[in-house]
């Protein structure tokens, strides 16, 4: 039974490593070309947009509208 729990404990680490690897693979081309001002503006606006989206989603989850 101990081996079962050690196997289950590995899955969150695997998930985090897959997500981190995917983000690195997606963002690496943008960071290589960050000297281009258009890419830099797009990168900054994407990060701000992501934070705003996460904020509104969390706000909606914690303060649901009762119809």
Short mmCIF file of C-alpha atoms in Angstrom, two decimals:
data_model
loop_
_atom_site.label_atom_id
_atom_site.label_comp_id
_atom_site.label_asym_id
_atom_site.label_seq_id
_atom_site.Cartn_x
_atom_site.Cartn_y
_atom_site.Cartn_z
CA UNK A 1 0.00 0.00 0.00
CA UNK A 2 2.93 2.36 0.64
CA UNK A 3 4.06 1.99 -2.95
CA UNK A 4 0.62 3.04 -4.15
CA UNK A 5 0.78 6.33 -2.22
CA UNK A 6 4.31 7.04 -3.40
CA UNK A 7 3.14 6.57 -7.00
CA UNK A 8 0.13 8.85 -6.45
CA UNK A 9 2.39 11.49 -4.87
CA UNK A 10 4.42 11.69 -8.10
CA UNK A 11 1.50 12.83 -10.26
CA UNK A 12 1.38 16.47 -9.04
CA UNK A 13 5.12 16.81 -9.71
CA UNK A 14 4.58 15.39 -13.19
CA UNK A 15 1.71 17.81 -13.85
CA UNK A 16 3.74 20.81 -12.72
CA UNK A 17 6.71 19.79 -14.87
CA UNK A 18 4.47 19.34 -17.95
CA UNK A 19 2.87 22.76 -17.44
CA UNK A 20 6.23 24.45 -16.85
CA UNK A 21 7.74 22.80 -19.93
CA UNK A 22 4.79 23.85 -22.06
CA UNK A 23 5.06 27.45 -20.90
CA UNK A 24 8.79 27.52 -21.58
CA UNK A 25 8.25 26.08 -25.07
CA UNK A 26 5.55 28.64 -25.83
CA UNK A 27 7.35 31.69 -24.45
CA UNK A 28 10.92 30.96 -25.57
CA UNK A 29 10.50 32.40 -29.10
CA UNK A 30 9.06 35.61 -27.64
CA UNK A 31 11.91 36.07 -25.21
CA UNK A 32 14.50 35.46 -27.94
CA UNK A 33 13.06 38.32 -29.98
CA UNK A 34 12.37 40.73 -27.14
CA UNK A 35 14.62 43.37 -28.69
CA UNK A 36 11.86 43.94 -31.27
CA UNK A 37 9.59 46.63 -29.76
CA UNK A 38 6.39 45.17 -31.23
CA UNK A 39 7.04 41.78 -29.64
CA UNK A 40 7.91 43.43 -26.33
CA UNK A 41 4.66 45.43 -26.35
CA UNK A 42 2.72 42.27 -27.20
CA UNK A 43 4.44 40.32 -24.45
CA UNK A 44 3.75 42.97 -21.81
CA UNK A 45 0.13 43.36 -22.87
CA UNK A 46 -0.34 39.57 -22.83
CA UNK A 47 0.99 39.32 -19.29
CA UNK A 48 -1.25 42.17 -18.11
CA UNK A 49 -4.24 40.60 -19.87
CA UNK A 50 -3.53 37.24 -18.22
CA UNK A 51 -3.40 38.83 -14.75
CA UNK A 52 -6.66 40.71 -15.35
CA UNK A 53 -8.35 37.53 -16.57
CA UNK A 54 -7.21 35.53 -13.55
CA UNK A 55 -8.36 38.34 -11.24
CA UNK A 56 -11.87 38.44 -12.72
CA UNK A 57 -12.21 34.66 -12.76
CA UNK A 58 -11.19 34.39 -9.11
CA UNK A 59 -13.49 37.26 -8.21
CA UNK A 60 -16.41 35.55 -9.95
CA UNK A 61 -15.62 32.28 -8.21
CA UNK A 62 -15.55 33.84 -4.74
CA UNK A 63 -18.55 36.19 -5.23
CA UNK A 64 -21.15 34.30 -7.26
CA UNK A 65 -24.23 36.11 -8.51
CA UNK A 66 -27.43 34.74 -7.02
CA UNK A 67 -30.20 34.76 -9.59
#
